Amino acid sequence: MRPFLRIFFFASAVSVSAHAGTGKRAAPDLDLSAASWIWYPTSTLPTSAPAGSVSFLRTIQSPTNKTATAATILVAADNSFVLWVNGHPIGQGEGFTTAQTFAAALNGSSNTISVSANNALDGAPEDANPAGLLALVEVLYSDGSRDTFVSDDSWRVMSTVPDDFPLPAATADYVNAQEEGKAGTGPWGAIGVAPASALTPDALNGSSWLWCSSGAATDAPEGSVGFRLTFTSPAGRSASNVSLLVTADNTFTFFLNDARVASPPPYPNTLETTQLWVYAQRITAQLDPGRTQNTFTFLATNFASQGGPNPAGFITTLLVAYSDGTTTRIQSDASWLCASVSSSDAPETAFLPLSDSQLAPATVQAAYGDAPWGKLNVADALDVRRLGSGDQSTQTQTASASSSTELLPPMAPTDTHSVDLVAPTSMLPTQSASTGRAAAGIGQGKKMEMAMICWLALVSFGAAF
């Protein structure tokens, strides 16, 4: 497959927005043959293992003078799994015949892959109930090079899933995993690879960056803004799920019918950290087929200025899928409703109870692709409602991380639907039109870093073609 244009992000530098879909290769290009099926050490493997859940950890350190930016991750499990990267839920899957494909954001120097895997009896006798995890992690570095890490006996495993998983404080009870055989061998046979979601940044074409005040694309104060859209399904159609791309400068939380669904990976408000808003989060949430109306709420937060202009914005495209196979596209535009949330209030409790009559129409700041935000990339995020209680990955604004990207065919929904929302004011870093990233507070040193990044991007472009 012909390589795609690649523009890379430095975790230690102010980030630059890449062309939509970079850095991540299509899943069929990745070879699982070097990966081994692994499990908690048991004398009866690979024939049988006790039913129940185990937890895996694999920490990947970047080589000296290399900065990790993104990863493509393939995972299959007998019988099911949940995947986290640096404590952030990425995805889940069931079945051992096909590996699932995910895009993830990485820290520059050290990244922890966490997987909880469950072995179910499924009616099989206990002495003939195989269990296993198969995984591949391809890490992309800022210089365009890649390293591949596969499941083997270097992965650490525990016979249970601790309460503070996916980032357990104590790891003394984790032991080296037992290898059961390479991919394609043992009781599992040949393994297929599922393609990643076809929802790409191209789906944001036609959507607008919003805020609750004019001029936010240039400068906006620190704070949070809530956005709301209530969507009514067409007569005779039953909505089954919604897939969306969403980001906010600087961060957001997504609620479906007032239930928390997802947020981006947390990160501190510093210029030295990659700005994660350049990665639109790719989320799929199940809808109640019995509901004719669904309310989509996003709480967007603008961090304090790091010096200089501080833009703020929110953008999304949602694809509502129906049981008959049709879809409706919903895009962020001036029909959304919004309201500013006082910095003294908890945004969640302050905005969710408000009625539509207390909200105002959102203000369009820019079309997708325009300055100051430019083009975006995409990374996967899991609906946290599908996780068990005690998950530590739903918090926002603590650890730093970045995200991976992918270029795939755009979606082609059957309908287009837009709704107005009213938006409060908030503050976000500015971006240059040429790079599409926030450029607030960039001094001479940062300008040198930006020049080096652009040079490396051009080198990578040439290498790709």
Coordinates of C-alpha atoms in Angstrom, one line a residue:
M1 CA 0.0 0.0 0.0
R2 CA 1.3 3.4 -0.9
P3 CA 2.4 5.3 2.3
F4 CA 0.3 8.3 3.3
L5 CA 1.6 11.8 3.9
R6 CA 3.0 11.9 7.4
I7 CA 3.4 14.9 9.7
F8 CA 4.5 14.1 13.2
F9 CA 4.1 15.6 16.6
F10 CA 6.7 16.2 19.3
A11 CA 5.6 15.6 22.9
S12 CA 8.2 18.1 24.0
A13 CA 7.2 20.9 21.6
V14 CA 4.2 22.9 20.8
S15 CA 2.2 20.6 18.6
V16 CA 1.4 21.1 14.9
S17 CA -1.8 19.9 13.4
A18 CA -1.3 17.3 10.7
H19 CA -3.1 16.6 7.5
A20 CA -6.2 14.6 8.2
G21 CA -5.1 11.0 8.7
T22 CA -1.4 10.6 9.2
G23 CA 1.0 8.3 10.9
K24 CA -1.1 5.2 11.1
R25 CA -0.8 2.4 8.6
A26 CA -3.8 0.4 7.4
A27 CA -4.3 -2.7 9.6
P28 CA -3.7 -5.2 6.7
D29 CA -0.2 -3.9 6.4
L30 CA 0.6 -5.1 9.9
D31 CA 1.8 -8.7 10.4
L32 CA 0.8 -10.6 13.5
S33 CA 2.9 -13.7 12.7
A34 CA 5.6 -12.7 15.3
A35 CA 3.1 -12.3 18.1
S36 CA 2.5 -15.1 20.6
W37 CA -0.7 -16.1 22.3
I38 CA -0.1 -15.4 26.0
W39 CA -1.9 -16.0 29.3
Y40 CA -1.3 -16.2 33.1
P41 CA 1.1 -19.2 33.6
T42 CA -0.9 -22.4 33.9
S43 CA 0.3 -26.0 33.5
T44 CA -2.7 -26.9 31.3
L45 CA -2.0 -24.1 28.6
P46 CA -2.8 -24.0 25.8
T47 CA -5.5 -26.7 26.1
S48 CA -7.3 -25.1 29.1
A49 CA -7.3 -22.3 31.6
P50 CA -9.6 -21.3 34.5
A51 CA -12.5 -19.2 33.6
G52 CA -12.3 -15.6 34.7
S53 CA -10.4 -12.3 34.0
V54 CA -6.7 -11.6 34.1
S55 CA -4.8 -8.3 33.6
F56 CA -1.8 -7.6 31.4
L57 CA 0.7 -4.7 31.4
R58 CA 3.3 -3.8 28.9
T59 CA 5.4 -0.6 29.3
I60 CA 7.2 0.6 26.2
Q61 CA 10.1 3.0 26.6
S62 CA 11.2 5.2 23.7
P63 CA 14.8 4.8 22.6
T64 CA 17.2 7.6 23.4
N65 CA 16.7 10.6 21.2
K66 CA 13.3 9.3 19.9
T67 CA 9.9 10.7 20.8
A68 CA 6.9 8.5 20.5
T69 CA 3.8 10.1 19.0
A70 CA 1.2 7.5 18.1
A71 CA 0.4 3.8 17.9
T72 CA -1.6 1.3 15.9
I73 CA -2.7 -1.5 18.2
L74 CA -4.1 -4.9 17.1
V75 CA -5.7 -7.1 19.8
A76 CA -7.5 -10.4 19.9
A77 CA -8.5 -12.4 22.9
D78 CA -10.1 -15.7 23.9
N79 CA -12.7 -14.7 24.8
S80 CA -12.9 -10.8 25.3
F81 CA -10.8 -7.8 26.2
V82 CA -10.7 -4.1 27.1
L83 CA -7.7 -2.0 26.0
W84 CA -6.3 1.1 27.7
V85 CA -3.3 3.2 26.8
N86 CA -1.7 5.2 29.6
G87 CA -4.9 4.7 31.6
H88 CA -7.2 6.0 28.8
P89 CA -9.8 3.5 27.5
I90 CA -9.3 2.9 23.8
G91 CA -11.5 0.0 22.9
Q92 CA -12.8 -3.5 23.5
G93 CA -13.5 -6.7 21.5
E94 CA -14.7 -10.2 21.6
G95 CA -13.6 -13.4 19.9
F96 CA -10.3 -14.9 18.9
T97 CA -10.8 -15.2 15.1
T98 CA -10.2 -11.6 14.3
A99 CA -7.9 -9.0 15.8
Q100 CA -9.4 -5.5 16.3
T101 CA -7.6 -2.4 15.2
F102 CA -7.2 0.8 17.3
A103 CA -5.5 4.2 17.0
A104 CA -3.9 5.5 20.2
A105 CA -2.1 8.6 21.5
L106 CA 1.3 8.2 23.1
N107 CA 3.5 10.0 25.6
G108 CA 6.9 10.9 24.2
S109 CA 9.0 8.7 26.4
S110 CA 7.1 6.0 28.2
N111 CA 3.7 4.4 27.5
T112 CA 1.8 1.7 29.3
I113 CA -0.5 -0.7 27.4
S114 CA -3.1 -2.3 29.8
V115 CA -5.4 -5.1 28.8
S116 CA -8.0 -6.9 30.9
A117 CA -8.9 -10.2 29.3
N118 CA -11.7 -12.6 30.2
N119 CA -11.9 -16.3 29.6
A120 CA -15.4 -17.6 29.5
L121 CA -16.5 -21.2 29.7
D122 CA -19.2 -20.8 27.0
G123 CA -20.5 -24.3 27.7
A124 CA -17.1 -25.9 27.2
P125 CA -15.7 -28.4 29.7
E126 CA -13.2 -26.9 32.1
D127 CA -10.4 -29.2 30.8
A128 CA -10.9 -28.0 27.2
N129 CA -11.3 -24.2 27.5
P130 CA -8.3 -22.4 26.0
A131 CA -7.5 -18.8 26.9
G132 CA -5.2 -16.3 25.3
L133 CA -4.3 -12.8 24.4
L134 CA -2.7 -11.8 21.1
A135 CA -1.4 -8.3 20.5
L136 CA 0.7 -6.1 18.3
V137 CA 1.7 -2.4 19.0
E138 CA 3.3 -0.4 16.3
V139 CA 4.8 2.8 17.7
L140 CA 5.4 5.8 15.4
Y141 CA 8.1 8.2 16.4
S142 CA 8.5 11.9 15.5
D143 CA 11.3 11.2 13.1
G144 CA 9.1 8.9 11.0
S145 CA 10.6 5.7 12.2
R146 CA 8.6 2.9 13.7
D147 CA 9.0 0.0 16.2
T148 CA 6.8 -3.0 16.6
F149 CA 6.1 -4.8 19.9
V150 CA 4.2 -8.0 20.0
S151 CA 2.7 -10.1 22.8
D152 CA 5.3 -12.4 24.3
D153 CA 6.7 -13.5 27.7
S154 CA 7.9 -9.9 28.4
W155 CA 4.3 -8.9 29.0
R156 CA 3.4 -8.9 32.7
V157 CA 0.2 -10.6 33.8
M158 CA -1.8 -11.0 37.0
S159 CA -4.4 -13.7 37.7
T160 CA -7.0 -11.0 38.6
V161 CA -7.8 -7.4 37.7
P162 CA -6.9 -5.1 40.6
D163 CA -9.3 -2.4 41.7
D164 CA -7.0 0.4 40.5
F165 CA -6.4 -1.2 37.1
P166 CA -5.5 0.0 34.4
L167 CA -2.7 1.8 36.2
P168 CA -2.1 -0.3 39.3
A169 CA 0.0 1.3 42.0
A170 CA 1.5 -2.0 43.0
T171 CA 2.8 -4.4 40.4
A172 CA 4.7 -6.9 42.6
D173 CA 2.1 -9.6 41.9
Y174 CA 2.5 -9.3 38.2
V175 CA 4.6 -12.1 36.6
N176 CA 5.9 -12.8 33.1
A177 CA 3.2 -14.1 30.8
Q178 CA 3.4 -17.7 29.5
E179 CA 3.7 -18.0 25.7
E180 CA 1.3 -20.6 24.2
G181 CA 2.4 -20.5 20.5
K182 CA 2.6 -18.0 17.6
A183 CA -0.3 -16.5 15.8
G184 CA -1.9 -19.1 13.5
T185 CA -1.0 -22.0 15.7
G186 CA -2.6 -23.9 18.6
P187 CA -6.3 -24.2 19.2
W188 CA -7.0 -20.7 17.6
G189 CA -5.8 -21.3 14.0
A190 CA -5.5 -18.4 11.5
I191 CA -6.3 -14.9 12.8
G192 CA -7.8 -12.2 10.6
V193 CA -7.4 -8.4 11.2
A194 CA -10.4 -6.1 11.2
P195 CA -9.9 -2.7 9.6
A196 CA -10.1 0.4 11.8
S197 CA -13.3 2.5 11.7
A198 CA -14.0 4.2 8.4
L199 CA -14.9 7.4 10.3
T200 CA -12.0 9.8 9.4
P201 CA -11.4 13.5 9.8
D202 CA -13.0 13.9 6.4
A203 CA -16.3 13.4 8.1
L204 CA -15.8 16.9 9.7
N205 CA -16.0 18.6 6.4
G206 CA -19.1 20.9 6.6
S207 CA -19.0 21.1 10.4
S208 CA -18.1 24.4 12.1
W209 CA -16.1 25.4 15.1
L210 CA -18.4 26.9 17.7
W211 CA -18.2 28.9 20.8
C212 CA -20.7 31.0 22.9
S213 CA -19.2 34.4 22.0
S214 CA -17.9 36.1 19.0
G215 CA -14.2 36.4 18.4
A216 CA -13.3 33.2 20.2
A217 CA -11.2 32.0 17.2
T218 CA -8.8 34.9 18.1
D219 CA -9.0 35.0 21.9
A220 CA -11.3 33.8 24.6
P221 CA -11.2 33.7 28.4
E222 CA -10.5 30.6 30.5
G223 CA -13.6 28.6 31.3
S224 CA -16.2 26.0 30.2
V225 CA -19.0 26.1 27.7
G226 CA -21.8 23.6 27.3
F227 CA -23.3 22.6 23.9
R228 CA -26.5 20.7 23.4
L229 CA -28.5 19.2 20.6
T230 CA -31.7 17.2 20.9
F231 CA -32.3 15.0 17.9
T232 CA -35.5 13.4 16.9
S233 CA -35.3 10.2 14.8
P234 CA -37.3 10.3 11.6
A235 CA -40.7 8.6 11.8
G236 CA -40.5 4.9 11.3
R237 CA -36.8 4.6 12.1
S238 CA -35.2 3.1 15.2
A239 CA -31.8 4.6 16.1
S240 CA -29.3 1.9 17.2
N241 CA -26.1 3.8 17.7
V242 CA -24.2 7.0 17.1
S243 CA -20.6 7.3 15.9
L244 CA -18.9 10.6 16.2
L245 CA -15.7 12.7 15.8
V246 CA -15.4 15.4 18.3
T247 CA -12.8 17.7 19.7
A248 CA -12.6 21.0 21.7
D249 CA -9.7 23.4 22.2
N250 CA -8.6 22.5 24.9
T251 CA -10.7 19.5 26.1
F252 CA -14.3 18.2 26.4
T253 CA -16.6 15.7 28.0
F254 CA -19.4 14.0 26.0
F255 CA -22.8 13.1 27.6
L256 CA -25.5 11.1 26.0
N257 CA -28.9 11.7 27.5
D258 CA -27.0 13.2 30.5
A259 CA -24.9 10.1 31.0
R260 CA -21.1 10.6 30.7
V261 CA -19.7 8.8 27.7
A262 CA -16.1 9.8 26.9
S263 CA -13.4 12.4 27.2
P264 CA -9.9 12.8 25.5
P265 CA -6.8 11.6 27.4
P266 CA -6.0 14.1 30.2
Y267 CA -3.0 16.4 30.0
P268 CA -1.6 19.4 31.8
N269 CA -2.0 23.0 30.6
T270 CA 1.6 23.6 29.5
L271 CA 3.2 24.6 26.3
E272 CA 5.6 21.7 26.6
T273 CA 2.8 19.2 26.1
T274 CA 1.3 18.1 22.8
Q275 CA -2.1 19.8 22.4
L276 CA -4.5 16.8 22.3
W277 CA -7.3 18.8 20.7
V278 CA -5.7 18.3 17.3
Y279 CA -6.9 14.6 17.6
A280 CA -10.6 14.3 17.2
Q281 CA -11.9 11.5 19.4
R282 CA -13.6 8.7 17.5
I283 CA -16.4 7.3 19.7
T284 CA -19.3 4.9 19.2
A285 CA -22.2 4.8 21.7
Q286 CA -25.2 2.6 21.7
L287 CA -28.6 4.2 21.6
D288 CA -31.8 2.9 23.1
P289 CA -33.9 1.7 20.1
G290 CA -37.1 2.6 22.0
R291 CA -36.2 6.3 22.3
T292 CA -37.3 8.7 19.5
Q293 CA -35.3 11.6 21.0
N294 CA -31.6 11.7 22.1
T295 CA -29.8 14.6 23.6
F296 CA -26.1 15.1 22.8
T297 CA -24.3 17.3 25.3
F298 CA -20.6 18.4 25.2
L299 CA -18.9 20.4 27.9
A300 CA -15.9 22.1 26.3
T301 CA -13.2 23.7 28.4
N302 CA -10.7 26.4 27.5
F303 CA -7.5 26.4 29.6
A304 CA -5.8 29.5 30.9
S305 CA -3.7 31.4 28.5
Q306 CA 0.0 30.5 28.3
G307 CA 0.7 34.0 27.0
G308 CA -0.5 35.6 23.8
P309 CA -3.9 35.0 22.1
N310 CA -5.9 32.1 23.4
P311 CA -8.6 30.8 21.0
A312 CA -11.5 28.5 22.0
G313 CA -13.7 26.2 19.9
F314 CA -15.7 23.0 19.7
I315 CA -16.5 20.9 16.6
T316 CA -18.2 17.6 15.9
T317 CA -19.9 15.4 13.4
L318 CA -22.3 12.7 14.5
L319 CA -23.6 9.8 12.4
V320 CA -26.8 8.3 13.8
A321 CA -27.3 4.8 12.6
Y322 CA -30.8 3.1 12.3
S323 CA -31.8 -0.5 12.4
D324 CA -32.7 -0.4 8.7
G325 CA -29.1 0.4 7.8
T326 CA -29.6 4.1 7.0
T327 CA -27.8 7.0 8.8
T328 CA -28.3 10.7 9.5
R329 CA -25.3 13.1 9.7
I330 CA -25.5 15.8 12.4
Q331 CA -22.9 18.6 12.2
S332 CA -21.9 21.4 14.6
D333 CA -23.3 24.7 13.3
A334 CA -25.2 27.8 14.4
S335 CA -28.3 25.7 15.2
W336 CA -26.7 24.2 18.4
L337 CA -27.6 25.6 21.8
C338 CA -25.0 26.7 24.4
A339 CA -24.3 28.5 27.6
S340 CA -21.2 29.6 29.5
V341 CA -20.5 28.0 32.8
S342 CA -19.1 30.0 35.7
S343 CA -15.6 29.0 36.7
S344 CA -16.8 28.7 40.3
D345 CA -19.3 26.0 39.3
A346 CA -18.8 22.4 38.4
P347 CA -19.5 22.5 34.7
E348 CA -21.4 19.2 34.8
T349 CA -23.8 20.1 37.5
A350 CA -24.1 23.7 36.3
F351 CA -25.0 23.0 32.6
L352 CA -26.9 19.7 32.5
P353 CA -30.0 20.9 34.4
L354 CA -30.5 24.0 32.2
S355 CA -33.5 24.0 30.0
D356 CA -33.3 24.8 26.3
S357 CA -35.0 28.2 27.0
Q358 CA -32.0 29.1 29.2
L359 CA -29.6 28.5 26.3
A360 CA -28.6 30.6 23.3
P361 CA -27.6 29.8 19.7
A362 CA -23.9 29.0 19.3
T363 CA -21.6 31.4 17.4
V364 CA -19.8 30.0 14.4
Q365 CA -16.0 30.7 14.7
A366 CA -14.6 29.0 11.6
A367 CA -15.3 26.2 9.1
Y368 CA -13.5 22.9 9.5
G369 CA -10.0 23.2 8.0
D370 CA -9.8 27.0 8.4
A371 CA -7.6 29.0 10.7
P372 CA -6.8 28.9 13.5
W373 CA -7.4 25.2 13.9
G374 CA -6.7 23.7 10.4
K375 CA -7.1 20.0 9.7
L376 CA -7.4 17.4 12.5
N377 CA -6.3 13.8 13.1
V378 CA -8.2 11.0 14.8
A379 CA -7.8 8.7 17.8
D380 CA -10.1 6.1 19.4
A381 CA -11.9 6.5 22.7
L382 CA -14.2 3.9 24.4
D383 CA -17.6 4.6 25.8
V384 CA -16.9 4.5 29.5
R385 CA -20.4 3.2 30.2
R386 CA -19.1 -0.1 28.9
L387 CA -16.5 -0.3 31.6
G388 CA -16.9 -1.7 35.1
S389 CA -17.0 0.5 38.2
G390 CA -13.8 1.8 39.7
D391 CA -12.2 2.6 36.3
Q392 CA -9.6 5.3 36.8
S393 CA -9.4 6.4 33.2
T394 CA -12.5 8.7 33.0
Q395 CA -10.8 11.6 34.8
T396 CA -9.8 14.7 32.9
Q397 CA -6.7 16.9 33.0
T398 CA -4.0 14.9 34.9
A399 CA -1.4 12.9 32.8
S400 CA 0.0 14.0 29.4
A401 CA -0.7 12.0 26.3
S402 CA -1.0 12.3 22.5
S403 CA -3.0 10.4 19.9
S404 CA -2.6 8.4 16.8
T405 CA -4.2 9.0 13.4
E406 CA -5.4 7.2 10.3
L407 CA -6.5 8.0 6.8
L408 CA -9.5 6.0 5.7
P409 CA -12.4 6.4 3.2
P410 CA -14.9 9.0 4.3
M411 CA -18.4 8.0 5.5
A412 CA -21.3 8.6 3.1
P413 CA -24.4 9.0 5.3
T414 CA -27.8 9.1 3.7
D415 CA -29.2 12.3 5.4
T416 CA -27.7 15.6 6.6
H417 CA -29.1 17.3 9.7
S418 CA -27.9 20.4 11.5
V419 CA -29.0 21.8 14.8
D420 CA -28.4 25.2 16.6
L421 CA -26.7 25.4 20.0
V422 CA -25.9 28.3 22.2
A423 CA -22.3 28.4 23.4
P424 CA -20.6 30.1 26.4
T425 CA -17.2 31.7 26.2
S426 CA -14.0 29.8 26.9
M427 CA -10.3 30.2 26.0
L428 CA -8.1 28.1 23.8
P429 CA -4.6 28.3 22.3
T430 CA -4.4 30.0 18.9
Q431 CA -3.3 28.3 15.7
S432 CA -1.5 29.4 12.6
A433 CA -3.3 29.1 9.3
S434 CA -0.4 27.3 7.8
T435 CA 0.1 24.6 10.5
G436 CA -3.4 24.4 11.9
R437 CA -2.2 24.4 15.5
A438 CA -2.5 26.6 18.5
A439 CA 0.3 29.1 18.5
A440 CA -0.3 31.0 21.7
G441 CA 2.8 32.2 23.5
I442 CA 5.4 30.8 21.1
G443 CA 8.7 32.5 21.8
Q444 CA 11.9 32.4 19.8
G445 CA 12.9 28.9 21.1
K446 CA 9.5 27.6 20.2
K447 CA 9.8 29.1 16.7
M448 CA 13.0 27.2 16.2
E449 CA 11.2 24.0 17.3
M450 CA 8.4 24.8 14.9
A451 CA 10.9 25.2 12.1
M452 CA 12.5 21.9 12.9
I453 CA 9.1 20.1 13.0
C454 CA 8.2 21.6 9.6
W455 CA 11.5 20.5 8.1
L456 CA 11.0 16.9 9.4
A457 CA 7.5 16.9 8.1
L458 CA 8.8 17.8 4.6
V459 CA 11.4 15.1 4.8
S460 CA 8.7 12.6 5.8
F461 CA 6.5 13.8 2.9
G462 CA 9.3 13.2 0.5
A463 CA 10.0 9.7 1.9
A464 CA 6.4 8.8 1.6
F465 CA 6.3 9.5 -2.1

